[in-house]
Amino acid sequence: MSQYQEKATVTRVEQFSEKNYRLTLDCPRIAGCAQPGQFVMLRVGPGKDPLLRRPFSIHQTRADGRLQLYFKVVGRGTDILAQKRPGETLSVFGPLGRGYRLDATSPSVIVGGGLGIAPLLFLVKENCRLKNDCSKDLLVLGAREKIELEPLLADFQAFGLTIHTATDDGSLGHRGFIIELMQSLPLPAGCTVYCCGPEAMMAVVSSLCRSRAIPCQVSVESVMACGMGACLGCSRPAANGGYTHVCLNGPVYDAEELLWES
Ligand SMILES: Cc1cc2nc3c(=O)[nH]c(=O)nc-3n(C[C@H](O)[C@H](O)[C@H](O)COP(=O)(O)OP(=O)(O)OC[C@H]3O[C@@H](n4cnc5c(N)ncnc54)[C@H](O)[C@@H]3O)c2cc1C
Ligand code: FES
């Protein structure tokens, strides 16, 4: 699998809420070979400060070589990223990891909570490209409040799948947790679930799928220093009793491959 280190030029910075941003980069080599669910490691500063690259899911790629990231400011690195302006450059390394394995023969139920929405636009796009018609597929998105979901909805709506939303405060869609919404929906027979979101949410989605014998793929996060199997900092317990390295074997797993805390 090809991987590149590119000096990418920022072409657009969109601020969706106080802390949520979308960054568009001109990054043709990585955009040209990335798969949904893969990630990149970004050097957010011009030099060696901060020292470590930061991992981000690929939000979307475009045929013109643009690559988008959707992120939230949580600390120093993401704060620096939020202050980038068009014309500035960033070092991007990727695409990395194992992405979603799409089954174009079964209906898809794509579930994203909070920042877990980040990789799903790319996934929805590829899912609908493979199927031609994705009207039987469901997209279930959850966030704390409307402002975290609404700016992204038009991009998802363009693909024609059925969208359900949940917000903690009821400002958009179902009032409450995404998992309650998912449990209330009739899932299409023979579907596959693709999920990304907070660990607790994915544990419940995995358990729900197991109880209904529905195949489920999840994208998990981990602390990552290198993103390429060198530091072993991203290990997490696997269902077989051993450990798995999220940067190499993930971030997307069959839910059954992982050990979930109950
Ligand atoms: C494979 C992968 C894909 C990711 N994709 C995205 C994405 O698309 N959008 C996005 O906004 N974020 C994503 N993240 C998380 C992102 O990497 C972190 O938010 C970022 O590295 C924080 O950098 P910082 O310097 O701003 O924060 P730091 O100063 O390093 O940390 C600030 C706070 O954030 C917490 N934090 C740091 N990293 C993570 C993490 N991985 N998960 C949860 N909390 C963390 C720290 O514990 C600390 O409390 C992803 C992480 C991984 C492993
Ligand atoms: S992040 Fe270094 S081994 Fe996975």
Short mmCIF file of C-alpha atoms and ligand atoms in Angstrom, two decimals:
data_model
loop_
_atom_site.label_atom_id
_atom_site.label_comp_id
_atom_site.label_asym_id
_atom_site.label_seq_id
_atom_site.Cartn_x
_atom_site.Cartn_y
_atom_site.Cartn_z
CA MET A 1 0.00 0.00 0.00
CA SER A 2 1.40 3.40 -1.00
CA GLN A 3 2.19 5.99 1.65
CA TYR A 4 3.47 9.49 1.13
CA GLN A 5 4.81 12.43 3.06
CA GLU A 6 3.39 15.51 1.36
CA LYS A 7 3.83 19.19 1.90
CA ALA A 8 0.17 20.09 1.62
CA THR A 9 -1.14 23.59 1.07
CA VAL A 10 -4.15 24.73 3.08
CA THR A 11 -6.83 25.87 0.61
CA ARG A 12 -9.79 26.45 2.95
CA VAL A 13 -10.56 26.66 6.67
CA GLU A 14 -14.21 26.44 7.75
CA GLN A 15 -15.23 27.09 11.35
CA PHE A 16 -18.52 25.34 12.18
CA SER A 17 -18.78 26.07 15.89
CA GLU A 18 -16.57 27.50 18.61
CA LYS A 19 -14.30 24.42 18.49
CA ASN A 20 -15.23 22.47 15.36
CA TYR A 21 -13.34 23.09 12.12
CA ARG A 22 -12.94 21.66 8.65
CA LEU A 23 -9.64 22.02 6.87
CA THR A 24 -9.15 21.50 3.14
CA LEU A 25 -5.67 20.63 1.93
CA ASP A 26 -4.18 20.28 -1.51
CA CYS A 27 -2.67 16.84 -1.01
CA PRO A 28 -2.99 14.94 -4.30
CA ARG A 29 -0.83 11.87 -3.71
CA ILE A 30 -2.49 10.92 -0.42
CA ALA A 31 -5.97 11.90 -1.63
CA GLY A 32 -5.43 9.79 -4.73
CA CYS A 33 -4.92 6.49 -2.89
CA ALA A 34 -6.75 6.86 0.46
CA GLN A 35 -9.59 4.56 1.49
CA PRO A 36 -12.49 5.46 3.83
CA GLY A 37 -11.53 4.91 7.47
CA GLN A 38 -7.82 5.53 6.95
CA PHE A 39 -6.03 8.38 8.68
CA VAL A 40 -3.10 10.76 8.28
CA MET A 41 -0.44 11.98 10.72
CA LEU A 42 -0.07 15.77 10.61
CA ARG A 43 2.82 17.90 11.69
CA VAL A 44 0.81 20.89 12.85
CA GLY A 45 3.72 23.29 13.33
CA PRO A 46 6.31 24.41 10.79
CA GLY A 47 9.24 22.91 12.74
CA LYS A 48 9.63 20.26 15.44
CA ASP A 49 7.26 21.93 17.92
CA PRO A 50 5.01 20.21 18.80
CA LEU A 51 7.33 17.25 18.33
CA LEU A 52 4.78 14.56 17.61
CA ARG A 53 2.52 14.40 14.60
CA ARG A 54 -1.20 14.22 15.38
CA PRO A 55 -3.54 11.58 13.88
CA PHE A 56 -6.70 12.61 11.99
CA SER A 57 -9.22 10.59 10.03
CA ILE A 58 -9.61 11.44 6.38
CA HIS A 59 -12.97 13.23 6.23
CA GLN A 60 -13.22 13.35 2.47
CA THR A 61 -11.10 13.24 -0.67
CA ARG A 62 -11.87 14.81 -4.01
CA ALA A 63 -10.85 14.04 -7.58
CA ASP A 64 -9.02 17.39 -7.76
CA GLY A 65 -6.50 16.17 -5.15
CA ARG A 66 -8.08 17.92 -2.18
CA LEU A 67 -8.25 16.15 1.16
CA GLN A 68 -10.42 17.32 4.06
CA LEU A 69 -10.11 16.88 7.81
CA TYR A 70 -12.85 17.57 10.33
CA PHE A 71 -11.55 18.24 13.82
CA LYS A 72 -12.23 19.67 17.23
CA VAL A 73 -9.86 21.87 19.21
CA VAL A 74 -8.92 19.88 22.33
CA GLY A 75 -5.33 20.95 22.99
CA ARG A 76 -2.26 22.68 21.68
CA GLY A 77 -1.90 20.82 18.37
CA THR A 78 -5.51 21.24 17.29
CA ASP A 79 -5.43 24.87 18.42
CA ILE A 80 -2.46 25.51 16.09
CA LEU A 81 -4.33 23.69 13.31
CA ALA A 82 -7.42 25.86 13.77
CA GLN A 83 -5.31 28.96 13.18
CA LYS A 84 -4.01 27.83 9.77
CA ARG A 85 -4.87 30.08 6.87
CA PRO A 86 -5.10 29.40 3.11
CA GLY A 87 -1.65 29.34 1.54
CA GLU A 88 0.12 27.92 4.61
CA THR A 89 1.64 24.45 4.34
CA LEU A 90 1.58 21.36 6.53
CA SER A 91 3.47 18.09 6.43
CA VAL A 92 1.00 15.23 5.99
CA PHE A 93 1.94 11.54 6.19
CA GLY A 94 -0.40 8.83 5.00
CA PRO A 95 -2.74 7.28 4.19
CA LEU A 96 -2.31 5.03 7.23
CA GLY A 97 -4.05 2.08 8.80
CA ARG A 98 -6.80 -0.26 7.72
CA GLY A 99 -10.05 1.35 6.63
CA TYR A 100 -13.64 0.12 6.35
CA ARG A 101 -14.24 -2.96 4.21
CA LEU A 102 -17.41 -2.11 2.36
CA ASP A 103 -19.86 -4.83 1.43
CA ALA A 104 -21.71 -3.42 -1.56
CA THR A 105 -24.12 -6.38 -1.57
CA SER A 106 -25.72 -5.65 1.82
CA PRO A 107 -27.65 -2.60 3.05
CA SER A 108 -25.42 -0.30 5.08
CA VAL A 109 -26.22 1.26 8.43
CA ILE A 110 -23.60 3.95 9.08
CA VAL A 111 -23.49 5.28 12.63
CA GLY A 112 -21.46 8.26 13.84
CA GLY A 113 -21.36 10.02 17.19
CA GLY A 114 -19.57 13.30 17.95
CA LEU A 115 -16.17 13.56 16.27
CA GLY A 116 -16.81 10.02 15.00
CA ILE A 117 -18.66 11.68 12.14
CA ALA A 118 -15.27 12.74 10.73
CA PRO A 119 -14.48 9.64 8.60
CA LEU A 120 -18.08 8.95 7.61
CA LEU A 121 -18.49 11.40 4.74
CA PHE A 122 -15.75 9.57 2.83
CA LEU A 123 -17.38 6.24 3.75
CA VAL A 124 -20.85 7.36 2.64
CA LYS A 125 -19.45 8.68 -0.62
CA GLU A 126 -17.64 5.43 -1.43
CA ASN A 127 -20.60 3.30 -0.27
CA CYS A 128 -22.96 5.14 -2.61
CA ARG A 129 -20.47 5.09 -5.49
CA LEU A 130 -20.14 1.31 -5.23
CA LYS A 131 -23.88 0.72 -5.02
CA ASN A 132 -25.15 3.36 -7.46
CA ASP A 133 -28.36 3.43 -5.42
CA CYS A 134 -28.03 3.78 -1.65
CA SER A 135 -31.66 4.67 -0.89
CA LYS A 136 -31.99 1.54 1.29
CA ASP A 137 -29.03 2.58 3.44
CA LEU A 138 -29.31 4.40 6.75
CA LEU A 139 -27.09 7.07 8.24
CA VAL A 140 -27.52 7.71 11.96
CA LEU A 141 -25.67 10.72 13.34
CA GLY A 142 -25.51 11.97 16.91
CA ALA A 143 -23.99 14.95 18.67
CA ARG A 144 -24.42 17.04 21.77
CA GLU A 145 -26.19 19.88 19.96
CA LYS A 146 -27.44 20.99 16.56
CA ILE A 147 -24.45 23.21 15.81
CA GLU A 148 -22.16 20.15 15.75
CA LEU A 149 -24.28 18.36 13.11
CA GLU A 150 -26.10 20.89 11.00
CA PRO A 151 -23.14 22.29 8.99
CA LEU A 152 -22.29 18.79 7.73
CA LEU A 153 -25.79 17.60 6.89
CA ALA A 154 -26.04 19.04 3.37
CA ASP A 155 -22.88 17.14 2.36
CA PHE A 156 -24.38 13.86 3.57
CA GLN A 157 -27.81 14.58 2.09
CA ALA A 158 -26.30 14.84 -1.39
CA PHE A 159 -25.96 11.02 -1.49
CA GLY A 160 -29.62 10.11 -1.06
CA LEU A 161 -29.48 7.72 1.90
CA THR A 162 -31.98 8.03 4.75
CA ILE A 163 -30.60 10.19 7.55
CA HIS A 164 -31.63 10.10 11.21
CA THR A 165 -30.18 12.50 13.77
CA ALA A 166 -30.03 12.65 17.55
CA THR A 167 -28.82 15.42 19.83
CA ASP A 168 -28.41 15.34 23.60
CA ASP A 169 -30.38 18.59 23.96
CA GLY A 170 -33.04 17.79 21.33
CA SER A 171 -32.05 20.77 19.17
CA LEU A 172 -31.95 18.51 16.08
CA GLY A 173 -33.77 15.18 15.60
CA HIS A 174 -34.28 12.68 18.41
CA ARG A 175 -33.66 14.08 21.90
CA GLY A 176 -31.21 11.75 23.60
CA PHE A 177 -28.45 9.32 22.80
CA ILE A 178 -27.78 7.98 19.33
CA ILE A 179 -27.98 4.43 20.66
CA GLU A 180 -31.61 4.95 21.77
CA LEU A 181 -32.40 6.21 18.28
CA MET A 182 -30.65 3.26 16.67
CA GLN A 183 -32.52 0.79 18.86
CA SER A 184 -35.83 2.36 17.82
CA LEU A 185 -35.13 2.05 14.08
CA PRO A 186 -36.06 -0.96 11.95
CA LEU A 187 -32.65 -1.93 10.59
CA PRO A 188 -32.74 -3.33 7.04
CA ALA A 189 -32.58 -7.15 6.85
CA GLY A 190 -29.09 -8.46 6.14
CA CYS A 191 -27.45 -5.09 6.85
CA THR A 192 -23.86 -4.35 7.86
CA VAL A 193 -23.19 -1.68 10.50
CA TYR A 194 -20.24 0.71 10.14
CA CYS A 195 -19.59 2.79 13.23
CA CYS A 196 -17.33 5.52 14.59
CA GLY A 197 -17.72 7.48 17.79
CA PRO A 198 -16.95 7.54 21.50
CA GLU A 199 -15.72 4.23 22.92
CA ALA A 200 -18.79 3.77 25.16
CA MET A 201 -21.14 4.29 22.24
CA MET A 202 -19.28 1.80 20.05
CA ALA A 203 -19.28 -0.77 22.84
CA VAL A 204 -23.08 -0.59 22.98
CA VAL A 205 -23.45 -0.64 19.18
CA SER A 206 -21.15 -3.69 19.06
CA SER A 207 -23.19 -5.44 21.71
CA LEU A 208 -26.46 -4.62 19.94
CA CYS A 209 -25.09 -5.98 16.66
CA ARG A 210 -23.77 -9.13 18.33
CA SER A 211 -27.20 -9.81 19.87
CA ARG A 212 -28.84 -9.48 16.44
CA ALA A 213 -26.05 -11.28 14.50
CA ILE A 214 -25.35 -8.14 12.45
CA PRO A 215 -21.79 -7.71 11.13
CA CYS A 216 -20.31 -4.55 12.64
CA GLN A 217 -17.13 -2.61 11.87
CA VAL A 218 -15.88 0.05 14.27
CA SER A 219 -13.19 2.71 13.99
CA VAL A 220 -11.37 3.15 17.30
CA GLU A 221 -8.99 5.80 18.61
CA SER A 222 -5.82 5.39 20.57
CA VAL A 223 -2.90 7.52 21.66
CA MET A 224 -0.50 7.49 18.70
CA ALA A 225 3.07 8.70 18.59
CA CYS A 226 4.26 7.31 15.25
CA GLY A 227 1.24 5.95 13.35
CA MET A 228 3.34 3.28 11.63
CA GLY A 229 4.04 0.45 14.07
CA ALA A 230 7.32 1.70 15.53
CA CYS A 231 6.46 2.94 19.03
CA LEU A 232 3.87 0.35 20.13
CA GLY A 233 2.06 3.15 21.97
CA CYS A 234 -1.29 2.40 20.36
CA SER A 235 -1.78 -1.14 21.67
CA ARG A 236 -5.21 -2.18 22.86
CA PRO A 237 -6.61 -5.46 24.16
CA ALA A 238 -7.94 -7.81 21.50
CA ALA A 239 -10.68 -10.41 21.88
CA ASN A 240 -8.16 -13.26 21.43
CA GLY A 241 -6.41 -12.34 24.70
CA GLY A 242 -3.49 -10.55 23.05
CA TYR A 243 -2.98 -6.97 21.97
CA THR A 244 -3.54 -5.22 18.68
CA HIS A 245 -1.81 -2.09 17.37
CA VAL A 246 -4.44 0.36 16.26
CA CYS A 247 -2.23 2.23 13.77
CA LEU A 248 -1.41 -0.94 11.82
CA ASN A 249 -4.28 -3.35 12.40
CA GLY A 250 -6.94 -0.62 12.76
CA PRO A 251 -8.27 1.91 13.23
CA VAL A 252 -11.18 -0.04 11.69
CA TYR A 253 -11.88 -3.48 13.14
CA ASP A 254 -14.63 -6.03 13.03
CA ALA A 255 -16.20 -5.33 16.42
CA GLU A 256 -15.71 -8.99 17.37
CA GLU A 257 -11.92 -8.63 17.09
CA LEU A 258 -11.77 -6.26 20.09
CA LEU A 259 -12.18 -6.67 23.81
CA TRP A 260 -14.86 -4.26 25.04
CA GLU A 261 -15.06 -3.06 28.62
CA SER A 262 -18.49 -3.87 30.01
C1 LIG B 1 -6.83 7.21 14.18
C2 LIG B 1 -7.26 8.52 14.80
C3 LIG B 1 -8.09 9.35 14.09
C4 LIG B 1 -8.50 10.57 14.65
N1 LIG B 1 -9.32 11.38 13.92
C5 LIG B 1 -9.70 12.57 14.42
C6 LIG B 1 -10.53 13.43 13.64
O1 LIG B 1 -10.91 13.13 12.51
N2 LIG B 1 -10.88 14.63 14.20
C7 LIG B 1 -10.46 14.98 15.45
O2 LIG B 1 -10.81 16.08 15.92
N3 LIG B 1 -9.69 14.18 16.20
C8 LIG B 1 -9.29 13.00 15.70
N4 LIG B 1 -8.48 12.18 16.45
C9 LIG B 1 -8.03 12.67 17.76
C10 LIG B 1 -6.88 13.66 17.55
O3 LIG B 1 -5.74 12.96 17.10
C11 LIG B 1 -6.58 14.37 18.85
O4 LIG B 1 -7.69 15.15 19.22
C12 LIG B 1 -5.35 15.26 18.70
O5 LIG B 1 -4.19 14.48 18.52
C13 LIG B 1 -5.19 16.13 19.92
O6 LIG B 1 -4.03 16.91 19.75
P1 LIG B 1 -3.79 18.20 20.63
O7 LIG B 1 -2.37 18.55 20.53
O8 LIG B 1 -4.79 19.27 20.26
O9 LIG B 1 -4.20 17.75 22.07
P2 LIG B 1 -3.18 17.28 23.23
O10 LIG B 1 -2.57 18.51 23.82
O11 LIG B 1 -2.27 16.20 22.73
O12 LIG B 1 -4.26 16.67 24.22
C14 LIG B 1 -5.30 17.50 24.72
C15 LIG B 1 -6.37 16.62 25.33
O13 LIG B 1 -6.98 15.80 24.33
C16 LIG B 1 -6.87 14.43 24.71
N5 LIG B 1 -6.59 13.62 23.53
C17 LIG B 1 -5.45 13.65 22.80
N6 LIG B 1 -5.52 12.73 21.81
C18 LIG B 1 -6.71 12.14 21.95
C19 LIG B 1 -7.37 11.08 21.27
N7 LIG B 1 -6.78 10.42 20.25
N8 LIG B 1 -8.60 10.73 21.68
C20 LIG B 1 -9.18 11.35 22.69
N9 LIG B 1 -8.61 12.32 23.39
C21 LIG B 1 -7.39 12.71 23.04
C22 LIG B 1 -5.70 14.37 25.68
O14 LIG B 1 -5.86 13.28 26.58
C23 LIG B 1 -5.82 15.67 26.41
O15 LIG B 1 -6.77 15.60 27.42
C24 LIG B 1 -8.06 10.96 15.95
C25 LIG B 1 -7.24 10.09 16.66
C26 LIG B 1 -6.85 8.90 16.10
C27 LIG B 1 -5.98 7.96 16.88
S1 FES B 2 1.30 4.64 16.99
FE1 FES B 2 3.32 3.91 17.13
S2 FES B 2 3.02 1.76 16.96
FE2 FES B 2 1.03 2.55 16.63
#
